[in-house]
mmCIF file of C-alpha atoms and ligand atoms in Angstrom:
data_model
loop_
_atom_site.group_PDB
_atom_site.id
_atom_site.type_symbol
_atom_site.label_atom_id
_atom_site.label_comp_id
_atom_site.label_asym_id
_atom_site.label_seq_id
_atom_site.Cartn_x
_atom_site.Cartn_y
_atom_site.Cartn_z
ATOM 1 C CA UNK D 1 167.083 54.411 -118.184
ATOM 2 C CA UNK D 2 170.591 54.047 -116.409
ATOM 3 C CA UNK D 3 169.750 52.060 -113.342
ATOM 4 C CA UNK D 4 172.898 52.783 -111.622
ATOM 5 C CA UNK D 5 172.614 56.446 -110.985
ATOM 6 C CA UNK D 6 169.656 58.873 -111.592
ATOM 7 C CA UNK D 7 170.575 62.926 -111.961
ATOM 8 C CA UNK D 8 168.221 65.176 -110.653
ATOM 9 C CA UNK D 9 167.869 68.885 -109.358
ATOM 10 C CA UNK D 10 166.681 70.192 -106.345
ATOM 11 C CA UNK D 11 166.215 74.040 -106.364
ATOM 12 C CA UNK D 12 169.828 74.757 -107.162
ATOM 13 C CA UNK D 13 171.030 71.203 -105.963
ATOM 14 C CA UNK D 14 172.595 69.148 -107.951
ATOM 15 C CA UNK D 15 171.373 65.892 -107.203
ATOM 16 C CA UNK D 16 171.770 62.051 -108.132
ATOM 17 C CA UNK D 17 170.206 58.929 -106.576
ATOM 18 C CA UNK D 18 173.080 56.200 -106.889
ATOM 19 C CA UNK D 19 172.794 52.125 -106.712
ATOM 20 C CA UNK D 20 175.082 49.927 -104.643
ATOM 21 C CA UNK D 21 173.372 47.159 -105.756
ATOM 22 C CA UNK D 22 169.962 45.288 -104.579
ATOM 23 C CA UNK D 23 169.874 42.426 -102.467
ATOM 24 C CA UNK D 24 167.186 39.334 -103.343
ATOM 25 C CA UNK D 25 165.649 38.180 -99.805
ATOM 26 C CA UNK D 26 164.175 34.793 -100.526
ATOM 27 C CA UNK D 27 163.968 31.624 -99.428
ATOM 28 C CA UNK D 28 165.806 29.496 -98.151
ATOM 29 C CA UNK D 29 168.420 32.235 -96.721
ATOM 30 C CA UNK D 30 165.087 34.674 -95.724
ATOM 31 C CA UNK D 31 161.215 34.006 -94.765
ATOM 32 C CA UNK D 32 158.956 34.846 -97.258
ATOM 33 C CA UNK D 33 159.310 38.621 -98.482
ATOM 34 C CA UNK D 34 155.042 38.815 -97.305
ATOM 35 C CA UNK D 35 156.142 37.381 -93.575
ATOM 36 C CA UNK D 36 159.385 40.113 -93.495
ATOM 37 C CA UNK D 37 157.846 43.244 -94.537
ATOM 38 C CA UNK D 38 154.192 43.091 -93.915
ATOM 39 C CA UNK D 39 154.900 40.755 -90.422
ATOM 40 C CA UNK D 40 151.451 41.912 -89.032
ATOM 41 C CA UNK D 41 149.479 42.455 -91.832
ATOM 42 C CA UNK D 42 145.917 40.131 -91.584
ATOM 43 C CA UNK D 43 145.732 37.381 -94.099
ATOM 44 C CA UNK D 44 142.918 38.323 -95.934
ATOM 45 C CA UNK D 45 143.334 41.813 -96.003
ATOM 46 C CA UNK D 46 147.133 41.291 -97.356
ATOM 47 C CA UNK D 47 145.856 38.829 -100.365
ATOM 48 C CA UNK D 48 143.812 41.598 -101.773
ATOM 49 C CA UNK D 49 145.856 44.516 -100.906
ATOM 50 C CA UNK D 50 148.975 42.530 -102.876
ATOM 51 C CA UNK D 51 146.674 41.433 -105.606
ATOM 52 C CA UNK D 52 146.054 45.414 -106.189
ATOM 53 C CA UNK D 53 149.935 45.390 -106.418
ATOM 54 C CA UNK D 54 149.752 42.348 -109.189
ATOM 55 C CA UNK D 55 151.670 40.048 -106.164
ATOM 56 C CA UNK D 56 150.090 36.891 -104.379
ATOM 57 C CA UNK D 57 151.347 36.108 -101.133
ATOM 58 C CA UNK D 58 152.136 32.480 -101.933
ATOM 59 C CA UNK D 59 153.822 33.488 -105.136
ATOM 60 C CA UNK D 60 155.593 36.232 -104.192
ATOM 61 C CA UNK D 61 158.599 34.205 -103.160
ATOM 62 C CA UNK D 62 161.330 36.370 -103.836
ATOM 63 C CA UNK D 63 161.750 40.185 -102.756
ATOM 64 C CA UNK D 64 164.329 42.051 -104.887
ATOM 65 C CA UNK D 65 165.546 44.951 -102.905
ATOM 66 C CA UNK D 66 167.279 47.817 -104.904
ATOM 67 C CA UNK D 67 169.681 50.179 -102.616
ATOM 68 C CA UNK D 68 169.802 53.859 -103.067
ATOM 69 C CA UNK D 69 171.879 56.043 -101.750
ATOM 70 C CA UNK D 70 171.872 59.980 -102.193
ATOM 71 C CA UNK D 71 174.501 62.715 -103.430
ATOM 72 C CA UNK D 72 173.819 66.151 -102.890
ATOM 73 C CA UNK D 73 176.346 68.458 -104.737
ATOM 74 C CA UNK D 74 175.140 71.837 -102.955
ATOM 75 C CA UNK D 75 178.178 73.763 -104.416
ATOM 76 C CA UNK D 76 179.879 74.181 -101.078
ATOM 77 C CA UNK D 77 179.654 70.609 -100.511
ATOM 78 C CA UNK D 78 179.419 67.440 -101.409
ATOM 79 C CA UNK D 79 176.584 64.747 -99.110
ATOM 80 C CA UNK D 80 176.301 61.107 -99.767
ATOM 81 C CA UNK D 81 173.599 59.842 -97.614
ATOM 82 C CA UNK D 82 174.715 56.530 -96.546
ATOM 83 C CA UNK D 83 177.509 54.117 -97.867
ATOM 84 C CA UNK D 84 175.545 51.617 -98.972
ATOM 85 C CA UNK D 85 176.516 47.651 -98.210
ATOM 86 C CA UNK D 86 179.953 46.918 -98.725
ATOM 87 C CA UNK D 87 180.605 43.477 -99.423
ATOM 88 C CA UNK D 88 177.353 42.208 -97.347
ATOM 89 C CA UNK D 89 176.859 40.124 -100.480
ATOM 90 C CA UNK D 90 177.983 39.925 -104.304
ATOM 91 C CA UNK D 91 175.602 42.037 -106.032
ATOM 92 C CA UNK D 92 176.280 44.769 -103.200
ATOM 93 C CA UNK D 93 178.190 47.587 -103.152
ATOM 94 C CA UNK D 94 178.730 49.199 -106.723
ATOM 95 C CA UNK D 95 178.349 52.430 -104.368
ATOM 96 C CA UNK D 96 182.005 53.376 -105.194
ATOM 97 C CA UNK D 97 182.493 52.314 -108.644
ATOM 98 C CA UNK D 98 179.124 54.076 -109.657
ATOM 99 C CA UNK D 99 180.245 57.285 -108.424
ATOM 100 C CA UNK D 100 183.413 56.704 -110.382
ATOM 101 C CA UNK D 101 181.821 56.393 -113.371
ATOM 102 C CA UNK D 102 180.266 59.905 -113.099
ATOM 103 C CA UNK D 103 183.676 61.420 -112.541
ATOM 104 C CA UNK D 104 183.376 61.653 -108.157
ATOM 105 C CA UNK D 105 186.108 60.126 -106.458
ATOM 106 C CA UNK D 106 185.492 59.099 -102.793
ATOM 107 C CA UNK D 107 188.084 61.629 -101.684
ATOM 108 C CA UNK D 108 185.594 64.686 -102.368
ATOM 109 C CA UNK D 109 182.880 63.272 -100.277
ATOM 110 C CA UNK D 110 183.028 65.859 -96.985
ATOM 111 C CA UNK D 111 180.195 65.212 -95.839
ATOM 112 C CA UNK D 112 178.343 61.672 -95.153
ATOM 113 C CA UNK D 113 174.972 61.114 -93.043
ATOM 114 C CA UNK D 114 173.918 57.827 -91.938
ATOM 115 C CA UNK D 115 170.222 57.218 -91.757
ATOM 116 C CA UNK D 116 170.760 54.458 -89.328
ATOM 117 C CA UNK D 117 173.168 51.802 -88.568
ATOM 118 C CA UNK D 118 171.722 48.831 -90.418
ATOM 119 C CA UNK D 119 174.305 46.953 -92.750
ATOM 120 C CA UNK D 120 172.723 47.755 -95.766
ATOM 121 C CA UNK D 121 173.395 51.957 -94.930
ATOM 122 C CA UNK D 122 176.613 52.032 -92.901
ATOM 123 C CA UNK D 123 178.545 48.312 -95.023
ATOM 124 C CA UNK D 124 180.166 51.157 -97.408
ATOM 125 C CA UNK D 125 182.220 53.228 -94.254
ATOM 126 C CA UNK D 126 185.056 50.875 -94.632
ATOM 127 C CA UNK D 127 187.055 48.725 -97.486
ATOM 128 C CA UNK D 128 187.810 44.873 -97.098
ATOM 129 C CA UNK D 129 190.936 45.656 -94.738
ATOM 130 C CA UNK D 130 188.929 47.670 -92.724
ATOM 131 C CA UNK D 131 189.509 51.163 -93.654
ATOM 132 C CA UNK D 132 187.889 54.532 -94.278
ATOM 133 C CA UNK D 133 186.278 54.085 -98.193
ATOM 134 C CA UNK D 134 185.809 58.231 -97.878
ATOM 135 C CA UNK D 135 189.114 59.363 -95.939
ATOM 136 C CA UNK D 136 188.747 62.886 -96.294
ATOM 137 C CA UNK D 137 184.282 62.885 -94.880
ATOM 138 C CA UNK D 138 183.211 64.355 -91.735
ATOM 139 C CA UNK D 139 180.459 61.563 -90.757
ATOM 140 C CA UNK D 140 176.533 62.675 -89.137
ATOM 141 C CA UNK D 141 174.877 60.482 -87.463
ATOM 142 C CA UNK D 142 171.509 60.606 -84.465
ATOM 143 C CA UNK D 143 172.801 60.336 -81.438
ATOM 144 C CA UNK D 144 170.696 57.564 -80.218
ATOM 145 C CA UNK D 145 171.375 55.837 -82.972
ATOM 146 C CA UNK D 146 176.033 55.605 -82.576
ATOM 147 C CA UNK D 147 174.674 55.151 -78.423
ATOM 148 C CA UNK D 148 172.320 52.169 -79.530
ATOM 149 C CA UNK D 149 175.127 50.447 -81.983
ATOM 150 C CA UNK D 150 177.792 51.351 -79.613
ATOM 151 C CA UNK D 151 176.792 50.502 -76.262
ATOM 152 C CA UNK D 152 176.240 46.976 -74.599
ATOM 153 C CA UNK D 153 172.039 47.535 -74.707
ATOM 154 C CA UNK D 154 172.025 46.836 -78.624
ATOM 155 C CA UNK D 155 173.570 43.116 -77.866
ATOM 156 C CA UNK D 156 170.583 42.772 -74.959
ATOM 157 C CA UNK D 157 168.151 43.392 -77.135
ATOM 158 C CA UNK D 158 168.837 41.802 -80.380
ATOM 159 C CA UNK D 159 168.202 38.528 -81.361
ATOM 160 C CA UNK D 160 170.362 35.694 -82.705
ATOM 161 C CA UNK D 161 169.305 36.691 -86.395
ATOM 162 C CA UNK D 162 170.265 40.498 -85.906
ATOM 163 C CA UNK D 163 173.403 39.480 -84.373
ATOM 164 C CA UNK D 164 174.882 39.705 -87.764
ATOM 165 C CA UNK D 165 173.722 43.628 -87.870
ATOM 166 C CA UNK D 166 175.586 44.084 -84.679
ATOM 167 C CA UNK D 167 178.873 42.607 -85.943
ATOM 168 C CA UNK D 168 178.684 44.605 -89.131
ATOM 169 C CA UNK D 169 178.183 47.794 -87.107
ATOM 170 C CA UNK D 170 181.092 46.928 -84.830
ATOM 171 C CA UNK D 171 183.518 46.402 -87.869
ATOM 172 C CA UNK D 172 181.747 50.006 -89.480
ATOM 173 C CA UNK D 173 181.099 52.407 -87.081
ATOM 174 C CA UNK D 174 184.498 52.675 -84.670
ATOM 175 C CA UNK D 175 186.738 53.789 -87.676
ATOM 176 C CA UNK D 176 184.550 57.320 -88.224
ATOM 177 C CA UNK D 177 184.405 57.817 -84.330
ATOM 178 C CA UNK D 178 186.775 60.480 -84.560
ATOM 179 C CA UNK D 179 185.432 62.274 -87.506
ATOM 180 C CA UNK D 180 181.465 62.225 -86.211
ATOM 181 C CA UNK D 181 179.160 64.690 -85.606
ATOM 182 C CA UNK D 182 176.030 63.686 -83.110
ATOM 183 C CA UNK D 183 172.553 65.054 -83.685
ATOM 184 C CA UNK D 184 169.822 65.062 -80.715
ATOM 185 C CA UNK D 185 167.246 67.306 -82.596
ATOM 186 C CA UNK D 186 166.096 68.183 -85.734
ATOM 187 C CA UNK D 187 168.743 70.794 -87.092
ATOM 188 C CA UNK D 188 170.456 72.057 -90.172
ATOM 189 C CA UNK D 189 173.458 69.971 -90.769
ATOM 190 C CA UNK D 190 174.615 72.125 -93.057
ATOM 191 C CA UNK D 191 172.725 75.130 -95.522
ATOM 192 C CA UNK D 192 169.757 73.612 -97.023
ATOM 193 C CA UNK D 193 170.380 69.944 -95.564
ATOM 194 C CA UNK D 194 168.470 68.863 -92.383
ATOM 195 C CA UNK D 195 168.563 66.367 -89.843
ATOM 196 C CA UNK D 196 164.547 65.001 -89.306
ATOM 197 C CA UNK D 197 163.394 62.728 -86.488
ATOM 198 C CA UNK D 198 162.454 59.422 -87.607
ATOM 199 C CA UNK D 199 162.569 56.846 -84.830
ATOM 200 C CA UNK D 200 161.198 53.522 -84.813
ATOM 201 C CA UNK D 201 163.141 51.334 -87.846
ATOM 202 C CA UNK D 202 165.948 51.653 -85.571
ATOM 203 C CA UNK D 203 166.351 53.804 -82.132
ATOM 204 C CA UNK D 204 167.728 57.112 -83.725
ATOM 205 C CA UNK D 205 166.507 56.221 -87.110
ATOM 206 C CA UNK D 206 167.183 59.609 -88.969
ATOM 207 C CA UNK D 207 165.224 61.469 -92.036
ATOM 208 C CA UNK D 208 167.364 63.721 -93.881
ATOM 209 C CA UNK D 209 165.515 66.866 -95.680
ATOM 210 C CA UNK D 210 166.888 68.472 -98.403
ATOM 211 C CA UNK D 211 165.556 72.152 -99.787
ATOM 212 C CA UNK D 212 166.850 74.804 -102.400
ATOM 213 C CA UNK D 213 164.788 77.194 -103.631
ATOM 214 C CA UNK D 214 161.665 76.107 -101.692
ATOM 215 C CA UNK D 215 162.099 73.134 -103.585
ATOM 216 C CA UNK D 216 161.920 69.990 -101.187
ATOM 217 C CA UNK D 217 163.298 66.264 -101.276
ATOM 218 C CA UNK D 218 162.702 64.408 -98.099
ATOM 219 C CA UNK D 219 164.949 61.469 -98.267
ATOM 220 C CA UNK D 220 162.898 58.597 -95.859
ATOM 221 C CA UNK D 221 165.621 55.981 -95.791
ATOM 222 C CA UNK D 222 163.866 52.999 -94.046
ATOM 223 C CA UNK D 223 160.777 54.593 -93.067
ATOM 224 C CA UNK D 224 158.740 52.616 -95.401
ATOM 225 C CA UNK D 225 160.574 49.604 -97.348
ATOM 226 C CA UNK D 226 157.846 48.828 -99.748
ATOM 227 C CA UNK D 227 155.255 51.401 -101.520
ATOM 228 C CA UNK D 228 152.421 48.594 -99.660
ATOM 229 C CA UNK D 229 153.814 50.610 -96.789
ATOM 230 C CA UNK D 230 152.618 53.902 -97.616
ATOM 231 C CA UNK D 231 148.597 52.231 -98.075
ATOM 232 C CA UNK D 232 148.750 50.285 -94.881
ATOM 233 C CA UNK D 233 151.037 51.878 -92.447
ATOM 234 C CA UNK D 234 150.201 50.119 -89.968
ATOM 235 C CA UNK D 235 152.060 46.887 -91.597
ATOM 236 C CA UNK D 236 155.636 46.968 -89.762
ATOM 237 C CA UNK D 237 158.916 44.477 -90.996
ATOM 238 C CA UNK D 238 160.364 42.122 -88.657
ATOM 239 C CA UNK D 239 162.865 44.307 -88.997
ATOM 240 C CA UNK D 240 161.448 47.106 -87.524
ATOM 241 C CA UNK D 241 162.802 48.184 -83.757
ATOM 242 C CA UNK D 242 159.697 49.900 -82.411
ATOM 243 C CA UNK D 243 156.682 49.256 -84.306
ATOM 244 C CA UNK D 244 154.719 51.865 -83.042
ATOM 245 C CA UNK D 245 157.232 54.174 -83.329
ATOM 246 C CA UNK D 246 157.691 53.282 -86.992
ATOM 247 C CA UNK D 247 153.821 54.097 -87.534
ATOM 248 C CA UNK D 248 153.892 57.483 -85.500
ATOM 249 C CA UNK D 249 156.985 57.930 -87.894
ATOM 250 C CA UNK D 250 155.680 57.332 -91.025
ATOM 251 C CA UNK D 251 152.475 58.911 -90.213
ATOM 252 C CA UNK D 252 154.207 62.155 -89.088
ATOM 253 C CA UNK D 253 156.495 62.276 -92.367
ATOM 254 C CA UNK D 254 154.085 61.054 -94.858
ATOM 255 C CA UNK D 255 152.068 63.449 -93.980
ATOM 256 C CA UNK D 256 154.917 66.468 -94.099
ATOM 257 C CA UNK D 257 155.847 64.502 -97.856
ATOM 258 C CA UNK D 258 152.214 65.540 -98.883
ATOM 259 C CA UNK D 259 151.362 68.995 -97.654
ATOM 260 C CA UNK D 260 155.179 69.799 -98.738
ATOM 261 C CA UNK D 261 154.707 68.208 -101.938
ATOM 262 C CA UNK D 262 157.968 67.100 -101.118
ATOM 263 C CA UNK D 263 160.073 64.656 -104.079
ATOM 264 C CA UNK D 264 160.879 61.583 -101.931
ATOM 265 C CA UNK D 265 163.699 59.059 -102.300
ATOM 266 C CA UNK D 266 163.067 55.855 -100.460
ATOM 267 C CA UNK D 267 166.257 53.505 -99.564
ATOM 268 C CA UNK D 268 164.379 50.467 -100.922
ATOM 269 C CA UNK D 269 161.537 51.253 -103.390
ATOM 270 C CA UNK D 270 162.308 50.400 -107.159
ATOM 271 C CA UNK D 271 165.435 52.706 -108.202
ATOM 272 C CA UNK D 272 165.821 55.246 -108.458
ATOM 273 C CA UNK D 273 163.586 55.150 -105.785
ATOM 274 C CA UNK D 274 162.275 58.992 -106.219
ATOM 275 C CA UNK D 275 158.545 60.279 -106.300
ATOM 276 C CA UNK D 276 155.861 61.776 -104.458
ATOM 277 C CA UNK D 277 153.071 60.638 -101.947
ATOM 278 C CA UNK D 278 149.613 61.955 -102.350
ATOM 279 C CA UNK D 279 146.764 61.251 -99.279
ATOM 280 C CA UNK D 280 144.211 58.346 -100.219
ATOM 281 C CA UNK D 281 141.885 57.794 -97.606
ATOM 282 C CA UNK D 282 143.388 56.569 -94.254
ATOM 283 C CA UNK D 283 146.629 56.424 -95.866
ATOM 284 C CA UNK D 284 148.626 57.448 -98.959
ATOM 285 C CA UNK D 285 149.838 56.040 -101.889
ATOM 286 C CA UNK D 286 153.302 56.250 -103.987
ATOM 287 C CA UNK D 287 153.327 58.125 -107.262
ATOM 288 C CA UNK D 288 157.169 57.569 -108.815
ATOM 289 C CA UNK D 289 158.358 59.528 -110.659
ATOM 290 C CA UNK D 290 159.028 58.535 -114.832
ATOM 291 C CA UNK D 291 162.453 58.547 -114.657
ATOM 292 C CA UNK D 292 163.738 60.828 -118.170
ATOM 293 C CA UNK D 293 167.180 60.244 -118.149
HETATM 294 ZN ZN1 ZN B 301 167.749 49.434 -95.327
#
């Protein structure tokens, strides 16, 4: 399988799930992948839920991270559903030159919607001197997510550590200012692409929901960052803004996922990051899909 971009259809969509790369959080530069994505999680009940997942906590020292962003060819338009990193680190964003290589150059992008504001979603908005990567996109984002990155509150409430998401959203979100659309509800950005609450990773953490032809794809972003998540989602990141707004979340979408029988593409989950969530017990579980191209 091609592990840079995925084609798929949705309805009459024309769809691909594209890789800008993955990012290895490990030691010494990270805490240990267990104590950043499953910060909460009870010892005991995380050594056997992990062992079901062929991963020890102790051993599990190093968490490879694949990013995935979206394009959406609807016929009147083309969506990329966020930029990916940028140059956050060297095995980040291949965003542009994978699109390249299936013939899409990043003047035909019109349309780009950005989940949320962390660097790993909004590092691909501008080039290394600063400007537009997609000159020619009109730019979506929640509105409480651009008043969050924007305004003097996100600096109050940040620590030292996510100081460095601040700066990168300072140096990525002022250049598309003048090109951006706000949402403050769920609504159709445009036909058969829709903006879907999903507060809690970050303030106006957005879902984006995709449908032709009754056919769904939910795309999650950073609801869940690991298919553990889906099993326990109770088990927040450190990373997570509001934790109990990132379990009424997931709850609340996870749940749509299933009785839709939604495809869903998850930001962080093994590319191309694509499948579908069926209920077990309290919680669900991740069936991806077997990739055929
Ligand atoms: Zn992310």
């Amino acid at each position: 399988m091609d592990t840079d971009v995925y084609r798929f259809k949705v309805g009459d969509f024309e769809c691909m799930a594209v890789s800008d790369g993955s990012l290895t959080y490990a030691p010494p530069m990270f805490p240990p992948p267990a104590t950043i994505i499953f910060s909460n999680a009870p010892t005991e009940v995380l050594a056997r839920v992990l062992g079901e997942h062929d991963l020890q906590p102790e051993q599990w020292t190093e968490w490879i991270s694949p990013y995935t962003c979206l394009l959406v060819n609807t016929a009147d338009h083309l969506v990329l559903v966020d930029t990916g990193a940028g140059g956050l680190a060297p095995s980040t964003g291949r965003l542009i030159l994978n699109l390249k290589a299936v013939g899409i150059e990043p003047d035909d992008i019109d349309t780009i919607i950005l989940t949320h504001a962390h660097p790993d979603h909004i590092g691909g908005n501008t080039d290394s001197e600063g400007k537009l990567t997609f000159p020619n996109a009109r730019y979506v984002m929640w509105k409480g997510e651009w008043d969050f990155w924007t305004s003097e509150e996100a600096a109050l409430k940040l620590d030292e550590h996510a100081k460095i998401m601040l700066a990168f959203a300072q140096r990525n979100l002022p250049p598309i200012r003048d090109r951006l659309d706000l949402v403050d509800h769920e609504t159709e950005i445009l036909p058969g692409v829709r903006a879907v609450a999903a507060p809690g990773h970050t303030p106006g953490h957005m879902a984006v929901a995709i449908s032709s032809r009754r056919q769904q794809l939910l795309c999650i972003s950073d609801t869940v960052l690991h298919p553990v998540h889906l099993e326990q989602p109770e088990w927040y990141a450190v990373v997570d803004f509001d934790p109990k707004q990132v379990v009424a979340t997931r709850r609340r979408l996870l749940n749509k996922a299933t009785v839709e029988k939604a495809l869903v593409l998850a930001f962080h989950f093994p590319f191309p990051g694509l499948g579908h969530v069926v209920q077990k017990g309290t919680g669900w579980q991740w069936r991806p899909i077997e990739p055929t191209g």
